[in-house]
Amino acid sequence: MFGQGLVKKAVAAAIVAACAFVVIVALGATEFYALCLVLPPLAAAALTALTFAVLAMATALIYLARQDEEDEEIEPTGLGERAFALFRQRPILGAVAALAGGFIFLRNPALATMVAAAFTERPQRRRR
């Protein structure tokens, strides 16, 4: 099958994301019910939301601080590397591009296969 490695990586990433989502939801529910034992439910919900807001803020600050250090990287050469750099630098534009790609895939799977082949293609060195 053409592009089988790419499909396997996408499926693995989706599984990891789904598992992480389930873990976060379970952690939030556990924290909420543990706080309900000592606080009224409204206060427990507020503290649970505050905990996750602080966690999200800390993660964003750590990511932004780490991204400043990585800005001095070499410019990407391949089409796939450029697309990955676009997703890292402009996530909203990357999300829009991914939605457009999904729409194109639904309308014309052959075209999507050609695009996937271009992304997975390794640059060839010129022989002299």
PDB file of C-alpha atoms in Angstrom:
ATOM      1  CA  MET A   1       0.000   0.000   0.000  1.00  0.00           C
ATOM      2  CA  PHE A   2       1.310   3.401  -0.956  1.00  0.00           C
ATOM      3  CA  GLY A   3       1.978   5.694   2.020  1.00  0.00           C
ATOM      4  CA  GLN A   4       1.356   2.954   4.571  1.00  0.00           C
ATOM      5  CA  GLY A   5       3.986   4.332   6.971  1.00  0.00           C
ATOM      6  CA  LEU A   6       2.317   7.732   6.949  1.00  0.00           C
ATOM      7  CA  VAL A   7      -1.077   6.195   7.702  1.00  0.00           C
ATOM      8  CA  LYS A   8       0.366   4.145  10.572  1.00  0.00           C
ATOM      9  CA  LYS A   9       1.966   7.254  12.088  1.00  0.00           C
ATOM     10  CA  ALA A  10      -1.285   9.212  11.779  1.00  0.00           C
ATOM     11  CA  VAL A  11      -3.262   6.410  13.422  1.00  0.00           C
ATOM     12  CA  ALA A  12      -0.704   6.146  16.232  1.00  0.00           C
ATOM     13  CA  ALA A  13      -0.848   9.899  16.816  1.00  0.00           C
ATOM     14  CA  ALA A  14      -4.655   9.812  16.915  1.00  0.00           C
ATOM     15  CA  ILE A  15      -4.604   6.964  19.437  1.00  0.00           C
ATOM     16  CA  VAL A  16      -2.132   8.806  21.665  1.00  0.00           C
ATOM     17  CA  ALA A  17      -4.223  11.988  21.492  1.00  0.00           C
ATOM     18  CA  ALA A  18      -7.410  10.097  22.372  1.00  0.00           C
ATOM     19  CA  CYS A  19      -5.719   8.374  25.318  1.00  0.00           C
ATOM     20  CA  ALA A  20      -4.345  11.685  26.581  1.00  0.00           C
ATOM     21  CA  PHE A  21      -7.834  13.204  26.354  1.00  0.00           C
ATOM     22  CA  VAL A  22      -9.349  10.339  28.363  1.00  0.00           C
ATOM     23  CA  VAL A  23      -6.620  10.675  31.005  1.00  0.00           C
ATOM     24  CA  ILE A  24      -7.200  14.426  31.363  1.00  0.00           C
ATOM     25  CA  VAL A  25     -10.976  13.990  31.661  1.00  0.00           C
ATOM     26  CA  ALA A  26     -10.557  11.220  34.236  1.00  0.00           C
ATOM     27  CA  LEU A  27      -8.077  13.319  36.194  1.00  0.00           C
ATOM     28  CA  GLY A  28     -10.503  16.242  36.223  1.00  0.00           C
ATOM     29  CA  ALA A  29     -13.378  14.056  37.381  1.00  0.00           C
ATOM     30  CA  THR A  30     -11.226  12.510  40.104  1.00  0.00           C
ATOM     31  CA  GLU A  31     -10.121  15.922  41.339  1.00  0.00           C
ATOM     32  CA  PHE A  32     -13.693  17.231  41.272  1.00  0.00           C
ATOM     33  CA  TYR A  33     -15.125  14.315  43.266  1.00  0.00           C
ATOM     34  CA  ALA A  34     -12.248  14.402  45.750  1.00  0.00           C
ATOM     35  CA  LEU A  35     -12.875  18.117  46.343  1.00  0.00           C
ATOM     36  CA  CYS A  36     -16.624  17.446  46.691  1.00  0.00           C
ATOM     37  CA  LEU A  37     -15.831  15.453  49.838  1.00  0.00           C
ATOM     38  CA  VAL A  38     -14.590  18.596  51.628  1.00  0.00           C
ATOM     39  CA  LEU A  39     -16.176  21.491  49.677  1.00  0.00           C
ATOM     40  CA  PRO A  40     -19.578  22.317  48.169  1.00  0.00           C
ATOM     41  CA  PRO A  41     -19.916  21.140  44.535  1.00  0.00           C
ATOM     42  CA  LEU A  42     -19.785  24.670  43.111  1.00  0.00           C
ATOM     43  CA  ALA A  43     -16.491  25.416  44.870  1.00  0.00           C
ATOM     44  CA  ALA A  44     -15.098  22.032  43.816  1.00  0.00           C
ATOM     45  CA  ALA A  45     -15.969  22.778  40.189  1.00  0.00           C
ATOM     46  CA  ALA A  46     -14.349  26.215  40.422  1.00  0.00           C
ATOM     47  CA  LEU A  47     -11.144  24.814  41.925  1.00  0.00           C
ATOM     48  CA  THR A  48     -11.001  22.046  39.307  1.00  0.00           C
ATOM     49  CA  ALA A  49     -11.366  24.600  36.508  1.00  0.00           C
ATOM     50  CA  LEU A  50      -8.731  26.811  38.120  1.00  0.00           C
ATOM     51  CA  THR A  51      -6.306  23.889  38.399  1.00  0.00           C
ATOM     52  CA  PHE A  52      -6.624  23.044  34.716  1.00  0.00           C
ATOM     53  CA  ALA A  53      -6.392  26.702  33.698  1.00  0.00           C
ATOM     54  CA  VAL A  54      -3.122  27.061  35.634  1.00  0.00           C
ATOM     55  CA  LEU A  55      -1.835  23.826  34.098  1.00  0.00           C
ATOM     56  CA  ALA A  56      -2.689  25.058  30.579  1.00  0.00           C
ATOM     57  CA  MET A  57      -1.051  28.432  31.254  1.00  0.00           C
ATOM     58  CA  ALA A  58       2.130  26.797  32.555  1.00  0.00           C
ATOM     59  CA  THR A  59       2.282  24.482  29.542  1.00  0.00           C
ATOM     60  CA  ALA A  60       1.837  27.402  27.149  1.00  0.00           C
ATOM     61  CA  LEU A  61       4.543  29.456  28.869  1.00  0.00           C
ATOM     62  CA  ILE A  62       6.977  26.542  28.823  1.00  0.00           C
ATOM     63  CA  TYR A  63       6.242  25.914  25.134  1.00  0.00           C
ATOM     64  CA  LEU A  64       6.689  29.591  24.233  1.00  0.00           C
ATOM     65  CA  ALA A  65       9.953  29.837  26.148  1.00  0.00           C
ATOM     66  CA  ARG A  66      11.263  26.719  24.425  1.00  0.00           C
ATOM     67  CA  GLN A  67      10.118  27.972  21.026  1.00  0.00           C
ATOM     68  CA  ASP A  68      12.183  31.172  21.339  1.00  0.00           C
ATOM     69  CA  GLU A  69      15.319  29.077  21.687  1.00  0.00           C
ATOM     70  CA  GLU A  70      14.456  27.017  18.602  1.00  0.00           C
ATOM     71  CA  ASP A  71      13.732  29.987  16.312  1.00  0.00           C
ATOM     72  CA  GLU A  72      17.318  30.074  15.073  1.00  0.00           C
ATOM     73  CA  GLU A  73      17.002  26.753  13.238  1.00  0.00           C
ATOM     74  CA  ILE A  74      18.046  26.064   9.682  1.00  0.00           C
ATOM     75  CA  GLU A  75      15.360  26.736   7.081  1.00  0.00           C
ATOM     76  CA  PRO A  76      13.500  23.537   6.104  1.00  0.00           C
ATOM     77  CA  THR A  77      14.350  22.074   2.711  1.00  0.00           C
ATOM     78  CA  GLY A  78      11.665  19.516   1.832  1.00  0.00           C
ATOM     79  CA  LEU A  79       7.962  20.063   1.309  1.00  0.00           C
ATOM     80  CA  GLY A  80       7.090  18.019   4.395  1.00  0.00           C
ATOM     81  CA  GLU A  81       9.564  19.943   6.559  1.00  0.00           C
ATOM     82  CA  ARG A  82       8.143  23.243   5.348  1.00  0.00           C
ATOM     83  CA  ALA A  83       4.598  22.108   6.156  1.00  0.00           C
ATOM     84  CA  PHE A  84       5.698  21.022   9.641  1.00  0.00           C
ATOM     85  CA  ALA A  85       7.392  24.401  10.176  1.00  0.00           C
ATOM     86  CA  LEU A  86       4.165  26.122   9.100  1.00  0.00           C
ATOM     87  CA  PHE A  87       2.147  24.126  11.651  1.00  0.00           C
ATOM     88  CA  ARG A  88       4.622  25.012  14.416  1.00  0.00           C
ATOM     89  CA  GLN A  89       4.871  28.726  13.623  1.00  0.00           C
ATOM     90  CA  ARG A  90       1.237  29.413  12.682  1.00  0.00           C
ATOM     91  CA  PRO A  91      -1.062  26.822  14.238  1.00  0.00           C
ATOM     92  CA  ILE A  92      -4.319  28.491  13.136  1.00  0.00           C
ATOM     93  CA  LEU A  93      -3.192  28.663   9.507  1.00  0.00           C
ATOM     94  CA  GLY A  94      -2.007  25.063   9.810  1.00  0.00           C
ATOM     95  CA  ALA A  95      -5.392  23.970  11.143  1.00  0.00           C
ATOM     96  CA  VAL A  96      -7.157  25.716   8.250  1.00  0.00           C
ATOM     97  CA  ALA A  97      -4.792  24.022   5.786  1.00  0.00           C
ATOM     98  CA  ALA A  98      -5.472  20.642   7.410  1.00  0.00           C
ATOM     99  CA  LEU A  99      -9.254  21.184   7.154  1.00  0.00           C
ATOM    100  CA  ALA A 100      -8.887  22.178   3.507  1.00  0.00           C
ATOM    101  CA  GLY A 101      -6.772  19.087   2.896  1.00  0.00           C
ATOM    102  CA  GLY A 102      -9.421  16.922   4.538  1.00  0.00           C
ATOM    103  CA  PHE A 103     -12.093  18.462   2.326  1.00  0.00           C
ATOM    104  CA  ILE A 104      -9.975  17.823  -0.775  1.00  0.00           C
ATOM    105  CA  PHE A 105      -9.412  14.238   0.377  1.00  0.00           C
ATOM    106  CA  LEU A 106     -13.149  13.681   0.676  1.00  0.00           C
ATOM    107  CA  ARG A 107     -13.780  15.122  -2.776  1.00  0.00           C
ATOM    108  CA  ASN A 108     -10.848  13.499  -4.631  1.00  0.00           C
ATOM    109  CA  PRO A 109      -8.894  10.697  -2.898  1.00  0.00           C
ATOM    110  CA  ALA A 110      -6.501  10.312  -5.859  1.00  0.00           C
ATOM    111  CA  LEU A 111      -5.348  13.919  -5.509  1.00  0.00           C
ATOM    112  CA  ALA A 112      -4.852  13.415  -1.776  1.00  0.00           C
ATOM    113  CA  THR A 113      -2.688  10.364  -2.503  1.00  0.00           C
ATOM    114  CA  MET A 114      -0.487  12.427  -4.813  1.00  0.00           C
ATOM    115  CA  VAL A 115      -0.125  15.129  -2.139  1.00  0.00           C
ATOM    116  CA  ALA A 116       0.773  12.520   0.490  1.00  0.00           C
ATOM    117  CA  ALA A 117       3.386  11.106  -1.895  1.00  0.00           C
ATOM    118  CA  ALA A 118       4.896  14.569  -2.320  1.00  0.00           C
ATOM    119  CA  PHE A 119       5.123  15.012   1.456  1.00  0.00           C
ATOM    120  CA  THR A 120       6.757  11.649   2.049  1.00  0.00           C
ATOM    121  CA  GLU A 121       9.153  11.917  -0.888  1.00  0.00           C
ATOM    122  CA  ARG A 122      12.787  12.336   0.048  1.00  0.00           C
ATOM    123  CA  PRO A 123      14.782  15.002  -1.775  1.00  0.00           C
ATOM    124  CA  GLN A 124      17.023  13.506  -4.420  1.00  0.00           C
ATOM    125  CA  ARG A 125      20.635  14.533  -4.708  1.00  0.00           C
ATOM    126  CA  ARG A 126      21.821  15.618  -8.122  1.00  0.00           C
ATOM    127  CA  ARG A 127      24.581  13.629  -9.731  1.00  0.00           C
ATOM    128  CA  ARG A 128      27.209  15.445 -11.670  1.00  0.00           C
TER     129      ARG A 128
END
